[in-house]
Amino acid sequence: LEWLLRLPAQRFGASDLRGLLEVPALARRFGLAPEQLPGLARWIEGAGLRWGLHTAQRAALGLGACGDQNSWHFGLQRMLLGYASGAAPAFDGITPYDEIGGLEASAVGALAHLVRKLGDWWALSARPASPRDWAARGLALLADWFDPVDERDKLALAALQAALADWLEACSSAGFDAPLPLAVLREAWLAGLDSGASQGRFLAGGVTFCTLMPLRAIPFEVVCLLGMNDGDYPRPARRIDFDLMGLPGQRRPGDRSRRDDDRYLMLEALLSARRLLYLSWAGRSARDNSEQPPSVLVSQLRDYLVAAWPAAPGQPADMVLRQRTTLHPLQPFSRRYFEGGALFTLAREWRAAHLGEIAADTAALPAFDASALGLSLDALMRFLRNPVKAFFRSRLDVVFDEADAAVDDNEPLALDGLARHGLLARLLAQASQAPDGGAMALADADAALQAGLARLQGAGELPIGALGRLATESLQLTVQPMLRQWFQALQDWPLALPPLPLRFDHGGLSLADWLSGLRGAAAADGQPAGAPVWLALTASRLLLPPKDKGLDRDKAQAQAQVRPEALIEAWLRLLAAAALGQPVEALIVGADATVRLTPPLAGTALAHLQALIEGWQAGMAAPLPVAARTALAWAAKPNAAEAVYDGSFRRQGEATEPCLARSFPDFESLTADGRFAVWAERLYAPLQAWATRQATVLLHEQPDGPADLDGAAADDDEDGADD
């Protein structure tokens, strides 16, 4: 309610409305069941809803230049258009969101109803009104937005209605009937609710928490007095400077004394207890565990108990107190809670720590049976990119993904590396492949590229306004040279060759796969000529960032260095083909360059492939202390490996990957047992040497323009995108 009463100044972020939907009474009013909320939250994020109700609401905040993109009106149009037309072309500049269908689409109708109600209340709340009109609007607001789920909701609505009636009565008594803004209603209404809460019923539930006050001597089954510490109760009397009655010698019989009042209140509480009286105080110092006395009133009660119930012969005089006093340890994990007796705890984690139940409850990982898992090039590729992550997924079935990621309330202002990589991949897929699977010309690809860029803008995935135009130009300037190189490669190798079967046995394991995507050059008789070539089109950058960005094209191409981690897939495919005596070349068109790769020698390829299979087998039995980027850096320059893994001020380290962080949190733990250098040499040093010696680089020609305004990290653009 407080959020609704601040509506004219709200930004209408996605997290705000998701928070509204999590209120049970509000969700019930709009017909939303709890199980529908996760799917609706996923649609809200996918449709590009970020902030703002519509253009008029943004204009009221002075942000009318942002237009309607990424607003709730924009997102709802995408949802409803996608439900009506599916994956149809954009309509009126709006790209349909085609993830909605079936009976689950009713949640979108409820969301549309909620947004329409928000728009109505936003327009109404901006107009001042008299107190009587505001009271009518407030009652209508409660009726339109909340349907009580339980007794607590009913009590809350009743309190809200009572607070509103009290404010209206106060205005009527004062004869005030002038127009007021919404802010006055909000402050008065919520302040009345707060005062009503502090003056609520004394007996409002099964357990009542209150302070000691006169005239509360009502019989209770159990009375608990907490915090009866020495110096805290009776409450100390602090004399005010102008209180003459507190001066020495001025006290007279009948004058009020706070200490006497507190003594009387404790006697009232004692008489009110029918079954049990519970007193607690801090009996030990938190600093040095020294004994601390209780309140003087508690001490007097304890003395009375000792005098009234004398001990039996042979027992200590204070036996009655020992039987009724429990001394708790200072820490909740103290062993005394687990030794039996009156002290106990329900915290199972502390019991496990004391009794050694952790080792008993932890089941050992079953022995690894390599024959039970099929081995393919994709499995080797996932392993080589991140051996520890492959172990977690294949053996433990563990995926470290955030179940409830933070809601993004901001529209995209720039494209980071991962977002740019994803958009480039989608644009390349649309522009390089004909919808019917047939041949495609460069002119058709350029038209498909323009349509894809318009679709991204209509989906709200690009920045707003001039920033969006710059991002569009940047993507276009990146994709067009890639398409030219791609279609030139298709012309150079016009023959589509059948997939090459790959089968390799080693150490009881069998690698079985197919090498597809092969092309061949046509001879005079129309038959393939020369070695087949594996063509690949990727959105990843293939080169390391240049040390000097001011070089001309020839010098930049001469100093270009290939990123070995970007060639892992090509390395495995060419390695397997060469090991079987069927060498294949590779041509990879990347975001910044085209790289041509020659196959390794057959004998060398056979040895490297055997080492990879052995490494995969060892990595499936237990996490290997090795990481791809760190190992490649070690193979090129051993002193640079630690900075790559742990990171630096400007660059995030490889150790931030959840699986690596779980197993090897830093470079010291990664290299502790000495196996890092062994596996880095066997698995990654051959890849580093091959990428350095057998790669030919052709830089893409890009005209001067905003191609680098996105600031995408050249070596991080595919982090997290490999799966």
PDB file of N, CA and C in Angstrom, residues 98-163:
ATOM      1  N   ASP A  98       7.434 -14.792 -28.327  1.00  0.00           N
ATOM      2  CA  ASP A  98       6.703 -16.005 -28.677  1.00  0.00           C
ATOM      3  C   ASP A  98       6.868 -17.137 -27.671  1.00  0.00           C
ATOM      4  N   GLU A  99       7.231 -16.833 -26.428  1.00  0.00           N
ATOM      5  CA  GLU A  99       7.394 -17.880 -25.427  1.00  0.00           C
ATOM      6  C   GLU A  99       6.104 -18.179 -24.663  1.00  0.00           C
ATOM      7  N   ILE A 100       5.017 -17.509 -25.010  1.00  0.00           N
ATOM      8  CA  ILE A 100       3.775 -17.609 -24.235  1.00  0.00           C
ATOM      9  C   ILE A 100       2.750 -18.391 -25.044  1.00  0.00           C
ATOM     10  N   GLY A 101       2.105 -19.332 -24.403  1.00  0.00           N
ATOM     11  CA  GLY A 101       1.076 -20.102 -25.079  1.00  0.00           C
ATOM     12  C   GLY A 101       0.401 -21.061 -24.118  1.00  0.00           C
ATOM     13  N   GLY A 102      -0.706 -21.630 -24.547  1.00  0.00           N
ATOM     14  CA  GLY A 102      -1.422 -22.597 -23.731  1.00  0.00           C
ATOM     15  C   GLY A 102      -2.183 -21.956 -22.594  1.00  0.00           C
ATOM     16  N   LEU A 103      -2.533 -22.805 -21.626  1.00  0.00           N
ATOM     17  CA  LEU A 103      -3.324 -22.325 -20.492  1.00  0.00           C
ATOM     18  C   LEU A 103      -2.525 -21.387 -19.588  1.00  0.00           C
ATOM     19  N   GLU A 104      -1.190 -21.480 -19.627  1.00  0.00           N
ATOM     20  CA  GLU A 104      -0.374 -20.614 -18.782  1.00  0.00           C
ATOM     21  C   GLU A 104      -0.479 -19.146 -19.187  1.00  0.00           C
ATOM     22  N   ALA A 105      -0.985 -18.887 -20.396  1.00  0.00           N
ATOM     23  CA  ALA A 105      -1.075 -17.499 -20.864  1.00  0.00           C
ATOM     24  C   ALA A 105      -2.067 -16.682 -20.056  1.00  0.00           C
ATOM     25  N   SER A 106      -2.895 -17.330 -19.242  1.00  0.00           N
ATOM     26  CA  SER A 106      -3.840 -16.566 -18.417  1.00  0.00           C
ATOM     27  C   SER A 106      -3.121 -15.636 -17.456  1.00  0.00           C
ATOM     28  N   ALA A 107      -1.876 -15.989 -17.075  1.00  0.00           N
ATOM     29  CA  ALA A 107      -1.118 -15.120 -16.179  1.00  0.00           C
ATOM     30  C   ALA A 107      -0.806 -13.782 -16.854  1.00  0.00           C
ATOM     31  N   VAL A 108      -0.632 -13.791 -18.176  1.00  0.00           N
ATOM     32  CA  VAL A 108      -0.373 -12.538 -18.886  1.00  0.00           C
ATOM     33  C   VAL A 108      -1.611 -11.655 -18.856  1.00  0.00           C
ATOM     34  N   GLY A 109      -2.794 -12.272 -18.952  1.00  0.00           N
ATOM     35  CA  GLY A 109      -4.014 -11.481 -18.822  1.00  0.00           C
ATOM     36  C   GLY A 109      -4.119 -10.820 -17.468  1.00  0.00           C
ATOM     37  N   ALA A 110      -3.754 -11.556 -16.408  1.00  0.00           N
ATOM     38  CA  ALA A 110      -3.760 -10.961 -15.069  1.00  0.00           C
ATOM     39  C   ALA A 110      -2.749  -9.833 -14.963  1.00  0.00           C
ATOM     40  N   LEU A 111      -1.583 -10.017 -15.588  1.00  0.00           N
ATOM     41  CA  LEU A 111      -0.579  -8.964 -15.571  1.00  0.00           C
ATOM     42  C   LEU A 111      -1.068  -7.727 -16.318  1.00  0.00           C
ATOM     43  N   ALA A 112      -1.742  -7.931 -17.459  1.00  0.00           N
ATOM     44  CA  ALA A 112      -2.284  -6.794 -18.208  1.00  0.00           C
ATOM     45  C   ALA A 112      -3.331  -6.050 -17.384  1.00  0.00           C
ATOM     46  N   HIS A 113      -4.151  -6.809 -16.643  1.00  0.00           N
ATOM     47  CA  HIS A 113      -5.147  -6.179 -15.769  1.00  0.00           C
ATOM     48  C   HIS A 113      -4.472  -5.350 -14.689  1.00  0.00           C
ATOM     49  N   LEU A 114      -3.394  -5.883 -14.106  1.00  0.00           N
ATOM     50  CA  LEU A 114      -2.671  -5.162 -13.058  1.00  0.00           C
ATOM     51  C   LEU A 114      -2.060  -3.874 -13.610  1.00  0.00           C
ATOM     52  N   VAL A 115      -1.443  -3.950 -14.784  1.00  0.00           N
ATOM     53  CA  VAL A 115      -0.817  -2.763 -15.362  1.00  0.00           C
ATOM     54  C   VAL A 115      -1.871  -1.722 -15.714  1.00  0.00           C
ATOM     55  N   ARG A 116      -3.028  -2.169 -16.192  1.00  0.00           N
ATOM     56  CA  ARG A 116      -4.096  -1.216 -16.499  1.00  0.00           C
ATOM     57  C   ARG A 116      -4.584  -0.535 -15.223  1.00  0.00           C
ATOM     58  N   LYS A 117      -4.705  -1.291 -14.133  1.00  0.00           N
ATOM     59  CA  LYS A 117      -5.104  -0.698 -12.855  1.00  0.00           C
ATOM     60  C   LYS A 117      -4.045   0.293 -12.363  1.00  0.00           C
ATOM     61  N   LEU A 118      -2.774  -0.056 -12.574  1.00  0.00           N
ATOM     62  CA  LEU A 118      -1.708   0.865 -12.188  1.00  0.00           C
ATOM     63  C   LEU A 118      -1.815   2.174 -12.954  1.00  0.00           C
ATOM     64  N   GLY A 119      -2.101   2.073 -14.250  1.00  0.00           N
ATOM     65  CA  GLY A 119      -2.245   3.290 -15.043  1.00  0.00           C
ATOM     66  C   GLY A 119      -3.410   4.139 -14.576  1.00  0.00           C
ATOM     67  N   ASP A 120      -4.528   3.491 -14.229  1.00  0.00           N
ATOM     68  CA  ASP A 120      -5.688   4.245 -13.745  1.00  0.00           C
ATOM     69  C   ASP A 120      -5.370   4.942 -12.426  1.00  0.00           C
ATOM     70  N   TRP A 121      -4.736   4.221 -11.499  1.00  0.00           N
ATOM     71  CA  TRP A 121      -4.438   4.817 -10.199  1.00  0.00           C
ATOM     72  C   TRP A 121      -3.360   5.890 -10.331  1.00  0.00           C
ATOM     73  N   TRP A 122      -2.409   5.703 -11.261  1.00  0.00           N
ATOM     74  CA  TRP A 122      -1.375   6.715 -11.486  1.00  0.00           C
ATOM     75  C   TRP A 122      -1.999   8.020 -11.972  1.00  0.00           C
ATOM     76  N   ALA A 123      -2.940   7.932 -12.896  1.00  0.00           N
ATOM     77  CA  ALA A 123      -3.590   9.143 -13.394  1.00  0.00           C
ATOM     78  C   ALA A 123      -4.463   9.787 -12.323  1.00  0.00           C
ATOM     79  N   LEU A 124      -5.159   8.964 -11.514  1.00  0.00           N
ATOM     80  CA  LEU A 124      -6.051   9.496 -10.486  1.00  0.00           C
ATOM     81  C   LEU A 124      -5.275  10.097  -9.322  1.00  0.00           C
ATOM     82  N   SER A 125      -4.165   9.442  -8.935  1.00  0.00           N
ATOM     83  CA  SER A 125      -3.422   9.913  -7.759  1.00  0.00           C
ATOM     84  C   SER A 125      -2.685  11.213  -8.012  1.00  0.00           C
ATOM     85  N   ALA A 126      -2.515  11.593  -9.250  1.00  0.00           N
ATOM     86  CA  ALA A 126      -1.820  12.844  -9.548  1.00  0.00           C
ATOM     87  C   ALA A 126      -2.708  14.063  -9.384  1.00  0.00           C
ATOM     88  N   ARG A 127      -4.039  13.857  -9.234  1.00  0.00           N
ATOM     89  CA  ARG A 127      -4.968  14.984  -9.112  1.00  0.00           C
ATOM     90  C   ARG A 127      -5.318  15.216  -7.644  1.00  0.00           C
ATOM     91  N   PRO A 128      -5.109  16.440  -7.114  1.00  0.00           N
ATOM     92  CA  PRO A 128      -5.485  16.727  -5.723  1.00  0.00           C
ATOM     93  C   PRO A 128      -6.993  16.564  -5.520  1.00  0.00           C
ATOM     94  N   ALA A 129      -7.395  16.308  -4.281  1.00  0.00           N
ATOM     95  CA  ALA A 129      -8.806  16.101  -3.960  1.00  0.00           C
ATOM     96  C   ALA A 129      -9.030  16.454  -2.498  1.00  0.00           C
ATOM     97  N   SER A 130     -10.289  16.590  -2.120  1.00  0.00           N
ATOM     98  CA  SER A 130     -10.649  16.882  -0.738  1.00  0.00           C
ATOM     99  C   SER A 130     -10.465  15.632   0.115  1.00  0.00           C
ATOM    100  N   PRO A 131     -10.401  15.779   1.438  1.00  0.00           N
ATOM    101  CA  PRO A 131     -10.252  14.593   2.292  1.00  0.00           C
ATOM    102  C   PRO A 131     -11.347  13.557   2.064  1.00  0.00           C
ATOM    103  N   ARG A 132     -12.602  14.003   1.860  1.00  0.00           N
ATOM    104  CA  ARG A 132     -13.682  13.038   1.643  1.00  0.00           C
ATOM    105  C   ARG A 132     -13.461  12.266   0.341  1.00  0.00           C
ATOM    106  N   ASP A 133     -13.005  12.971  -0.687  1.00  0.00           N
ATOM    107  CA  ASP A 133     -12.742  12.275  -1.950  1.00  0.00           C
ATOM    108  C   ASP A 133     -11.551  11.326  -1.820  1.00  0.00           C
ATOM    109  N   TRP A 134     -10.527  11.771  -1.083  1.00  0.00           N
ATOM    110  CA  TRP A 134      -9.379  10.879  -0.894  1.00  0.00           C
ATOM    111  C   TRP A 134      -9.782   9.639  -0.103  1.00  0.00           C
ATOM    112  N   ALA A 135     -10.666   9.795   0.876  1.00  0.00           N
ATOM    113  CA  ALA A 135     -11.118   8.639   1.645  1.00  0.00           C
ATOM    114  C   ALA A 135     -11.860   7.652   0.741  1.00  0.00           C
ATOM    115  N   ALA A 136     -12.693   8.182  -0.159  1.00  0.00           N
ATOM    116  CA  ALA A 136     -13.395   7.301  -1.095  1.00  0.00           C
ATOM    117  C   ALA A 136     -12.407   6.603  -2.035  1.00  0.00           C
ATOM    118  N   ARG A 137     -11.402   7.348  -2.494  1.00  0.00           N
ATOM    119  CA  ARG A 137     -10.391   6.733  -3.355  1.00  0.00           C
ATOM    120  C   ARG A 137      -9.595   5.667  -2.602  1.00  0.00           C
ATOM    121  N   GLY A 138      -9.282   5.938  -1.334  1.00  0.00           N
ATOM    122  CA  GLY A 138      -8.528   4.967  -0.552  1.00  0.00           C
ATOM    123  C   GLY A 138      -9.293   3.678  -0.338  1.00  0.00           C
ATOM    124  N   LEU A 139     -10.596   3.784  -0.020  1.00  0.00           N
ATOM    125  CA  LEU A 139     -11.406   2.576   0.154  1.00  0.00           C
ATOM    126  C   LEU A 139     -11.515   1.803  -1.157  1.00  0.00           C
ATOM    127  N   ALA A 140     -11.657   2.531  -2.267  1.00  0.00           N
ATOM    128  CA  ALA A 140     -11.713   1.860  -3.563  1.00  0.00           C
ATOM    129  C   ALA A 140     -10.377   1.198  -3.891  1.00  0.00           C
ATOM    130  N   LEU A 141      -9.280   1.838  -3.467  1.00  0.00           N
ATOM    131  CA  LEU A 141      -7.957   1.254  -3.698  1.00  0.00           C
ATOM    132  C   LEU A 141      -7.812  -0.070  -2.956  1.00  0.00           C
ATOM    133  N   LEU A 142      -8.264  -0.101  -1.712  1.00  0.00           N
ATOM    134  CA  LEU A 142      -8.191  -1.353  -0.955  1.00  0.00           C
ATOM    135  C   LEU A 142      -9.046  -2.437  -1.588  1.00  0.00           C
ATOM    136  N   ALA A 143     -10.225  -2.067  -2.053  1.00  0.00           N
ATOM    137  CA  ALA A 143     -11.113  -3.060  -2.653  1.00  0.00           C
ATOM    138  C   ALA A 143     -10.599  -3.560  -3.995  1.00  0.00           C
ATOM    139  N   ASP A 144      -9.957  -2.679  -4.759  1.00  0.00           N
ATOM    140  CA  ASP A 144      -9.496  -3.058  -6.100  1.00  0.00           C
ATOM    141  C   ASP A 144      -8.203  -3.854  -6.079  1.00  0.00           C
ATOM    142  N   TRP A 145      -7.412  -3.712  -5.026  1.00  0.00           N
ATOM    143  CA  TRP A 145      -6.067  -4.276  -5.066  1.00  0.00           C
ATOM    144  C   TRP A 145      -5.835  -5.433  -4.106  1.00  0.00           C
ATOM    145  N   PHE A 146      -6.687  -5.606  -3.111  1.00  0.00           N
ATOM    146  CA  PHE A 146      -6.381  -6.613  -2.095  1.00  0.00           C
ATOM    147  C   PHE A 146      -7.595  -7.494  -1.835  1.00  0.00           C
ATOM    148  N   ASP A 147      -7.352  -8.794  -1.838  1.00  0.00           N
ATOM    149  CA  ASP A 147      -8.350  -9.788  -1.463  1.00  0.00           C
ATOM    150  C   ASP A 147      -7.738 -10.609  -0.337  1.00  0.00           C
ATOM    151  N   PRO A 148      -8.203 -10.447   0.918  1.00  0.00           N
ATOM    152  CA  PRO A 148      -7.529 -11.086   2.064  1.00  0.00           C
ATOM    153  C   PRO A 148      -7.454 -12.600   1.918  1.00  0.00           C
ATOM    154  N   VAL A 149      -6.296 -13.128   2.274  1.00  0.00           N
ATOM    155  CA  VAL A 149      -6.052 -14.563   2.181  1.00  0.00           C
ATOM    156  C   VAL A 149      -6.318 -15.255   3.503  1.00  0.00           C
ATOM    157  N   ASP A 150      -5.950 -14.618   4.599  1.00  0.00           N
ATOM    158  CA  ASP A 150      -6.110 -15.238   5.908  1.00  0.00           C
ATOM    159  C   ASP A 150      -6.605 -14.190   6.901  1.00  0.00           C
ATOM    160  N   GLU A 151      -6.670 -14.583   8.154  1.00  0.00           N
ATOM    161  CA  GLU A 151      -7.174 -13.697   9.195  1.00  0.00           C
ATOM    162  C   GLU A 151      -6.277 -12.488   9.390  1.00  0.00           C
ATOM    163  N   ARG A 152      -4.987 -12.673   9.201  1.00  0.00           N
ATOM    164  CA  ARG A 152      -4.062 -11.552   9.368  1.00  0.00           C
ATOM    165  C   ARG A 152      -4.328 -10.474   8.320  1.00  0.00           C
ATOM    166  N   ASP A 153      -4.588 -10.908   7.070  1.00  0.00           N
ATOM    167  CA  ASP A 153      -4.899  -9.925   6.029  1.00  0.00           C
ATOM    168  C   ASP A 153      -6.194  -9.184   6.349  1.00  0.00           C
ATOM    169  N   LYS A 154      -7.169  -9.885   6.875  1.00  0.00           N
ATOM    170  CA  LYS A 154      -8.433  -9.234   7.225  1.00  0.00           C
ATOM    171  C   LYS A 154      -8.227  -8.198   8.330  1.00  0.00           C
ATOM    172  N   LEU A 155      -7.404  -8.548   9.317  1.00  0.00           N
ATOM    173  CA  LEU A 155      -7.121  -7.589  10.386  1.00  0.00           C
ATOM    174  C   LEU A 155      -6.371  -6.375   9.844  1.00  0.00           C
ATOM    175  N   ALA A 156      -5.444  -6.607   8.894  1.00  0.00           N
ATOM    176  CA  ALA A 156      -4.698  -5.488   8.316  1.00  0.00           C
ATOM    177  C   ALA A 156      -5.624  -4.558   7.536  1.00  0.00           C
ATOM    178  N   LEU A 157      -6.539  -5.117   6.749  1.00  0.00           N
ATOM    179  CA  LEU A 157      -7.478  -4.282   6.003  1.00  0.00           C
ATOM    180  C   LEU A 157      -8.400  -3.523   6.948  1.00  0.00           C
ATOM    181  N   ALA A 158      -8.842  -4.194   8.019  1.00  0.00           N
ATOM    182  CA  ALA A 158      -9.701  -3.511   8.990  1.00  0.00           C
ATOM    183  C   ALA A 158      -8.956  -2.350   9.652  1.00  0.00           C
ATOM    184  N   ALA A 159      -7.675  -2.559   9.973  1.00  0.00           N
ATOM    185  CA  ALA A 159      -6.887  -1.480  10.574  1.00  0.00           C
ATOM    186  C   ALA A 159      -6.709  -0.323   9.595  1.00  0.00           C
ATOM    187  N   LEU A 160      -6.505  -0.629   8.317  1.00  0.00           N
ATOM    188  CA  LEU A 160      -6.362   0.421   7.314  1.00  0.00           C
ATOM    189  C   LEU A 160      -7.650   1.219   7.160  1.00  0.00           C
ATOM    190  N   GLN A 161      -8.766   0.534   7.133  1.00  0.00           N
ATOM    191  CA  GLN A 161     -10.047   1.234   7.019  1.00  0.00           C
ATOM    192  C   GLN A 161     -10.314   2.097   8.248  1.00  0.00           C
ATOM    193  N   ALA A 162      -9.956   1.571   9.433  1.00  0.00           N
ATOM    194  CA  ALA A 162     -10.159   2.353  10.657  1.00  0.00           C
ATOM    195  C   ALA A 162      -9.267   3.588  10.687  1.00  0.00           C
ATOM    196  N   ALA A 163      -8.019   3.439  10.260  1.00  0.00           N
ATOM    197  CA  ALA A 163      -7.108   4.589  10.243  1.00  0.00           C
ATOM    198  C   ALA A 163      -7.586   5.645   9.260  1.00  0.00           C
TER     199      ALA A 163
END
